[in-house]
Coordinates of C-alpha atoms in Angstrom, one line a residue:
X7 CA 81.4 81.3 54.2
X8 CA 80.7 82.5 58.0
X9 CA 82.9 83.7 60.2
X10 CA 82.4 84.3 63.6
X11 CA 82.8 87.9 65.6
X12 CA 86.5 88.8 65.6
X13 CA 88.6 90.0 68.4
X14 CA 89.8 93.4 66.7
X15 CA 85.9 94.5 66.6
X16 CA 84.7 97.1 68.7
X17 CA 81.2 97.9 69.2
X18 CA 79.6 101.0 71.3
X19 CA 76.3 100.6 71.5
X20 CA 74.4 103.5 73.6
X21 CA 70.9 102.0 73.6
X22 CA 67.4 102.8 74.6
X23 CA 65.0 100.5 73.4
X24 CA 65.1 97.3 71.8
X25 CA 64.5 98.4 67.8
X26 CA 67.2 100.9 68.3
X27 CA 69.5 98.4 69.7
X28 CA 68.4 95.7 66.6
X29 CA 69.0 99.2 64.2
X30 CA 72.0 100.6 65.6
X31 CA 73.6 97.0 65.5
X32 CA 72.6 96.2 61.9
X33 CA 74.4 99.2 60.5
X34 CA 77.6 98.5 62.8
X35 CA 77.6 95.6 61.1
X36 CA 77.2 96.7 57.9
X37 CA 80.7 98.9 58.1
X38 CA 83.4 97.7 55.8
X39 CA 86.0 97.2 56.3
X40 CA 86.5 96.2 60.2
X41 CA 89.2 97.4 60.4
X42 CA 88.3 100.8 59.6
X43 CA 85.8 100.7 62.5
X44 CA 88.5 99.7 65.0
X45 CA 90.6 102.1 64.0
X46 CA 88.8 104.8 65.1
X47 CA 88.6 104.1 68.7
X48 CA 85.5 102.0 68.7
X49 CA 87.0 98.8 69.6
X50 CA 87.5 97.8 73.5
X51 CA 84.4 99.5 73.9
X52 CA 81.5 97.0 74.1
X53 CA 78.3 97.8 76.0
X54 CA 75.6 95.4 75.8
X55 CA 72.7 94.6 77.7
X56 CA 71.8 91.0 78.6
X57 CA 68.1 91.4 76.6
X58 CA 70.3 91.8 73.5
X59 CA 73.3 89.5 74.2
X60 CA 71.6 86.9 71.8
X61 CA 70.1 88.7 69.1
X62 CA 73.5 90.6 68.7
X63 CA 75.7 87.6 68.3
X64 CA 73.0 86.2 65.6
X65 CA 73.3 89.0 63.5
X66 CA 76.9 88.6 63.6
X67 CA 77.6 85.6 62.4
X68 CA 75.4 85.8 60.1
X69 CA 77.9 88.6 58.6
X70 CA 81.1 87.8 56.8
X71 CA 84.5 89.7 57.3
X72 CA 86.7 90.5 54.8
X73 CA 90.6 90.0 55.4
X74 CA 91.8 93.4 57.2
X75 CA 93.7 94.9 54.4
X76 CA 97.1 96.3 55.7
X77 CA 97.4 100.3 57.3
X78 CA 97.8 103.0 54.4
X79 CA 100.6 104.8 56.1
X80 CA 103.4 104.5 58.6
X81 CA 102.3 104.8 62.2
X82 CA 104.6 105.4 63.7
X83 CA 104.9 109.0 65.1
X84 CA 108.2 110.4 63.3
X85 CA 107.3 114.5 61.8
X86 CA 106.7 115.7 65.4
X87 CA 109.2 116.7 68.4
X88 CA 107.6 114.7 71.4
X89 CA 108.9 114.8 75.1
X90 CA 107.2 112.5 77.8
X91 CA 107.9 111.8 81.7
X92 CA 107.9 108.4 82.4
X93 CA 107.0 107.9 86.5
X94 CA 108.0 104.0 86.9
X95 CA 107.0 101.7 91.0
X96 CA 107.9 98.6 91.4
X97 CA 107.4 96.3 94.9
X98 CA 110.9 96.7 97.0
X99 CA 111.2 92.9 98.5
X100 CA 108.2 91.2 96.4
X101 CA 110.6 88.6 95.0
X102 CA 112.4 87.7 98.5
X103 CA 108.8 87.6 100.1
X104 CA 107.0 85.5 97.8
X105 CA 109.2 82.7 98.3
X106 CA 109.2 83.1 102.6
X107 CA 105.2 82.1 102.1
X108 CA 103.5 78.9 102.6
X109 CA 101.7 78.1 99.5
X110 CA 98.8 76.3 101.7
X111 CA 97.3 79.9 102.0
X112 CA 96.3 83.3 100.6
X113 CA 99.5 85.0 101.4
X114 CA 99.4 88.4 101.9
X115 CA 102.3 89.7 98.7
X116 CA 99.4 88.3 96.6
X117 CA 96.9 90.1 97.7
X118 CA 99.4 93.8 97.9
X119 CA 99.8 92.5 94.2
X120 CA 96.3 92.3 93.6
X121 CA 95.7 96.4 94.5
X122 CA 99.0 97.8 94.4
X123 CA 98.3 99.0 91.1
X124 CA 94.2 100.3 91.2
X125 CA 95.6 101.8 94.8
X126 CA 98.7 103.8 93.4
X127 CA 97.1 104.8 90.7
X128 CA 94.1 106.0 92.6
X129 CA 96.1 108.0 95.0
X130 CA 98.0 109.3 92.1
X131 CA 95.4 110.6 90.4
X132 CA 93.6 112.4 93.7
X133 CA 96.6 113.9 93.7
X134 CA 96.7 115.7 89.6
X135 CA 93.3 116.5 89.9
X136 CA 94.7 119.6 92.1
X137 CA 96.1 120.6 88.9
X138 CA 93.6 123.2 87.3
X139 CA 92.0 121.9 84.8
X140 CA 93.5 125.0 82.5
X141 CA 96.8 123.8 83.0
X142 CA 96.9 120.1 82.0
X143 CA 98.2 119.4 78.5
X144 CA 98.3 115.6 78.9
X145 CA 96.2 113.0 80.3
X146 CA 98.7 110.4 82.3
X147 CA 98.2 106.8 80.8
X148 CA 99.8 103.2 81.9
X149 CA 102.0 102.6 79.9
X150 CA 103.4 98.5 81.5
X151 CA 102.3 96.6 84.3
X152 CA 104.1 93.9 84.6
X153 CA 103.2 91.6 87.7
X154 CA 105.3 94.1 90.7
X155 CA 106.0 97.0 88.6
X156 CA 103.9 100.1 87.0
X157 CA 104.9 102.6 84.6
X158 CA 102.8 105.7 83.6
X159 CA 103.6 108.0 81.0
X160 CA 102.7 111.8 80.3
X161 CA 103.7 114.7 78.2
X162 CA 104.2 117.0 81.1
X163 CA 104.1 120.3 78.8
X164 CA 106.3 123.0 80.9
X165 CA 108.6 122.6 84.0
X166 CA 105.6 123.7 86.8
X167 CA 103.7 120.8 84.9
X168 CA 106.5 118.3 85.7
X169 CA 106.6 119.6 89.0
X170 CA 103.3 118.6 89.5
X171 CA 103.2 115.5 87.9
X172 CA 106.7 114.4 90.2
X173 CA 105.2 115.6 93.3
X174 CA 101.9 113.9 92.6
X175 CA 103.3 110.8 92.1
X176 CA 105.9 111.0 94.7
X177 CA 103.0 111.8 97.3
X178 CA 100.9 108.8 95.7
X179 CA 104.0 106.4 96.1
X180 CA 104.1 107.9 100.3
X181 CA 100.5 107.2 100.6
X182 CA 100.5 103.7 99.3
X183 CA 103.6 102.6 101.5
X184 CA 101.6 104.2 104.5
X185 CA 99.1 102.1 103.9
X186 CA 101.6 98.6 102.9
X187 CA 103.1 99.7 106.4
X188 CA 99.8 99.3 108.6
X189 CA 99.7 95.5 107.0
X190 CA 103.4 94.8 107.4
X191 CA 104.1 91.2 109.0
X192 CA 107.4 89.4 110.6
X193 CA 108.9 88.0 107.4
X194 CA 112.8 87.7 107.7
X195 CA 115.2 86.8 104.3
X196 CA 117.4 83.2 105.2
X197 CA 119.9 86.0 106.6
X198 CA 117.5 87.5 109.5
X199 CA 116.7 90.8 108.0
X200 CA 113.1 92.1 108.3
X201 CA 111.5 91.6 104.7
X202 CA 108.5 94.4 104.2
X203 CA 106.7 95.6 100.9
X204 CA 106.9 99.0 99.9
X205 CA 107.0 100.6 96.2
X206 CA 110.6 101.9 95.1
X207 CA 109.2 105.1 92.7
X208 CA 111.9 106.0 89.7
X209 CA 111.6 108.7 86.8
X210 CA 112.6 110.0 83.9
X211 CA 112.5 112.4 80.5
X212 CA 112.3 110.7 77.0
X213 CA 112.3 113.1 73.8
X214 CA 111.5 111.5 70.6
X215 CA 111.7 110.8 67.7
X216 CA 115.5 112.2 67.3
X217 CA 116.8 110.1 70.8
X218 CA 114.4 107.5 71.3
X219 CA 111.6 105.2 69.0
X220 CA 108.1 105.6 69.6
X221 CA 106.1 102.7 68.1
X222 CA 102.5 100.9 67.4
X223 CA 103.0 97.6 68.4
X224 CA 100.4 94.1 67.5
X225 CA 98.3 93.5 70.7
X226 CA 95.9 91.2 72.6
X227 CA 94.6 87.9 70.7
X228 CA 96.5 86.9 67.6
X229 CA 93.9 85.2 64.7
X230 CA 95.1 82.5 62.9
X231 CA 92.1 82.6 59.9
X232 CA 94.0 86.1 59.5
X233 CA 97.5 85.9 58.7
X234 CA 98.1 88.9 56.4
X235 CA 97.6 90.6 60.2
X236 CA 96.4 88.2 62.9
X237 CA 97.0 90.4 65.6
X238 CA 93.9 92.2 67.7
X239 CA 94.5 95.2 69.0
X240 CA 97.4 97.6 68.5
X241 CA 99.3 99.4 71.7
X242 CA 101.8 102.1 72.1
X243 CA 105.4 101.1 72.8
X244 CA 108.7 102.8 73.2
X245 CA 112.1 102.0 73.1
X246 CA 115.8 104.0 73.2
X247 CA 118.7 105.1 75.7
X248 CA 116.2 107.1 77.7
X249 CA 113.9 103.8 77.9
X250 CA 117.1 101.7 79.0
X251 CA 118.5 104.3 81.3
X252 CA 115.1 104.6 83.1
X253 CA 114.8 101.4 83.9
X254 CA 118.6 100.6 85.2
X255 CA 117.6 103.1 88.1
X256 CA 115.4 101.1 89.1
X257 CA 118.2 99.1 91.2
X258 CA 118.8 102.7 93.0
X259 CA 115.6 103.4 94.2
X260 CA 114.1 102.6 97.8
X261 CA 110.8 103.5 99.2
X262 CA 112.9 106.7 100.6
X263 CA 114.7 107.1 97.8
X264 CA 112.7 108.4 94.0
X265 CA 115.5 108.4 91.7
X266 CA 115.8 111.1 89.0
X267 CA 117.5 110.7 85.6
X268 CA 119.5 113.4 84.5
X269 CA 117.1 115.3 82.3
X270 CA 114.7 115.2 84.9
X271 CA 117.9 117.3 87.3
X272 CA 118.7 119.7 84.8
X273 CA 114.8 120.4 84.4
X274 CA 114.3 121.0 88.5
X275 CA 117.6 122.6 88.4
X276 CA 116.3 125.4 85.9
X277 CA 114.6 126.9 88.7
X278 CA 116.9 128.7 91.0
X279 CA 114.5 129.1 93.7
X280 CA 114.0 124.9 93.2
X281 CA 112.4 124.1 97.3
X282 CA 110.2 121.4 97.1
X283 CA 112.4 118.4 95.8
X284 CA 115.1 117.6 98.8
X285 CA 117.6 116.2 96.3
X286 CA 120.4 113.9 96.9
X287 CA 123.6 113.2 95.0
X288 CA 125.1 109.8 95.9
X289 CA 128.0 109.5 93.3
X290 CA 128.3 108.0 90.3
X291 CA 127.4 104.0 89.0
X292 CA 127.7 102.0 85.5
X293 CA 124.4 100.9 84.4
X294 CA 124.1 98.0 82.6
X295 CA 125.1 98.3 79.3
X296 CA 124.0 102.1 79.3
X297 CA 127.0 104.4 78.5
X298 CA 129.3 101.7 77.7
X299 CA 130.0 100.8 81.0
X300 CA 130.6 104.6 82.0
X301 CA 128.8 105.6 85.4
X302 CA 126.2 107.4 86.0
X303 CA 125.2 109.9 88.2
X304 CA 122.2 108.4 90.7
X305 CA 120.2 111.8 92.4
X306 CA 117.1 110.9 94.3
X307 CA 114.7 113.3 96.0
X308 CA 114.0 112.3 100.2
X309 CA 110.4 110.7 100.4
X310 CA 111.0 110.8 103.7
X311 CA 110.8 113.5 106.4
X312 CA 113.5 114.3 108.7
X313 CA 116.5 113.2 109.3
X314 CA 117.5 109.8 110.0
X315 CA 120.1 108.9 112.5
X316 CA 122.3 107.2 109.2
X317 CA 122.2 110.7 107.6
X318 CA 124.0 112.3 110.6
X319 CA 126.3 109.8 110.9
X320 CA 127.4 110.1 107.6
X321 CA 126.7 113.9 107.1
X322 CA 124.5 113.2 104.8
X323 CA 122.5 116.5 103.4
X324 CA 120.6 117.1 100.5
X325 CA 121.6 119.6 97.5
X326 CA 121.1 123.3 98.7
X327 CA 118.7 125.3 95.9
X328 CA 121.8 128.3 96.0
X329 CA 123.7 125.0 94.1
X330 CA 121.0 125.0 91.1
X331 CA 123.1 126.7 89.0
X332 CA 126.2 124.8 89.6
X333 CA 124.0 121.5 89.5
X334 CA 122.2 122.7 86.3
X335 CA 125.7 123.1 84.4
X336 CA 126.7 119.5 85.5
X337 CA 123.9 118.0 84.3
X338 CA 124.0 119.4 80.7
X339 CA 127.4 119.0 80.5
X340 CA 127.0 115.1 81.6
X341 CA 124.5 114.7 79.2
X342 CA 125.9 116.7 76.5
X343 CA 123.8 119.2 75.2
X344 CA 126.3 121.8 76.2
X345 CA 127.5 121.1 72.6
X346 CA 124.2 119.6 71.0
X347 CA 121.1 120.9 71.0
X348 CA 119.3 117.8 70.0
X349 CA 120.2 116.4 72.9
X350 CA 118.4 118.8 75.4
X351 CA 114.7 118.1 76.1
X352 CA 112.5 121.4 74.9
X353 CA 109.1 121.6 76.3
X354 CA 108.4 124.2 74.2
X355 CA 108.7 124.3 70.7
X356 CA 112.3 122.9 69.7
X357 CA 114.6 125.2 68.1
X358 CA 114.9 124.7 64.1
X359 CA 117.8 122.5 64.1
X360 CA 116.2 119.4 65.8
X361 CA 112.7 120.1 63.4
X362 CA 115.3 119.8 60.4
X363 CA 116.6 117.1 62.4
X364 CA 113.4 115.4 62.6
X365 CA 112.7 115.5 59.0
X366 CA 115.6 114.1 58.0
X367 CA 115.1 110.8 60.3
X368 CA 111.9 111.0 58.0
X369 CA 112.7 111.6 54.8
X370 CA 115.4 108.3 56.1
X371 CA 112.5 105.9 56.7

């Protein structure tokens, strides 16, 4: 029986001469099973020279592929405590603007959306490169890219790193919004409001595996000839209360208002001298499906320099650093960590109560 190259096949071919290419190809093809090769980090890295492409396909067509065996052990991370910072940005006014353009030309919003993921990531990477390599505990990764939204995640490691990643993302969003402003067009809503494409950011913390779930899920092309494992690849996904909260907070973000979850605000308030992030509290509001309808405090970091006339009219002022101890206590009580240590985010090794709870959770799987 002859089968074509499976979608999950990953080959990393480092070549020098045609003869070496043939040798490497044959050795990889003889490896069994294919899923074993795939799970050791070779998938999605195909480097082939144009001279060898035909020869590689000829070799692969002659090879038989046994059914992929099921994983021998659980792949979800259930045994270790992890704290992740989520950084998200989506396009403000993108939906309204899409419907205001003619379909007879390439509208500006298409150009913006094509470029925004790469542009924002480049800006972010430039900023985090300012952090010394010795302090970097983790590499940020893209979790989701959903058209006009992108969500990154990173293990902050400690409070200084958390502050650095927040500042880097805020600067990246601000820089990209400045680029968008240079391409502004006079686009009006049906109500006569000026519509402008801008990124609106938010950030939240989520701990795993007690209060949220980190899991491996199928991804990629589905192969109906392998019903026992038809997916080509696997990817990491997240679910839980903190994830739901993070998504809902997006409704309160603007290009000026970098909305932060209560856990992020608590972390910033742990530094009594914190002055880098001018924080505002805009009351509380219910988040759909979160806290059973109870209100959630809306905090945001101001990305705009200087006061606006509106700020002066309504007396809007940032929370002074001298109030950080009070702000920290407020967040602790709201989150519930003042009476339940399992709800507290830990940048360092968690206490024994947390590790014991994780072990009990593991036994329940």
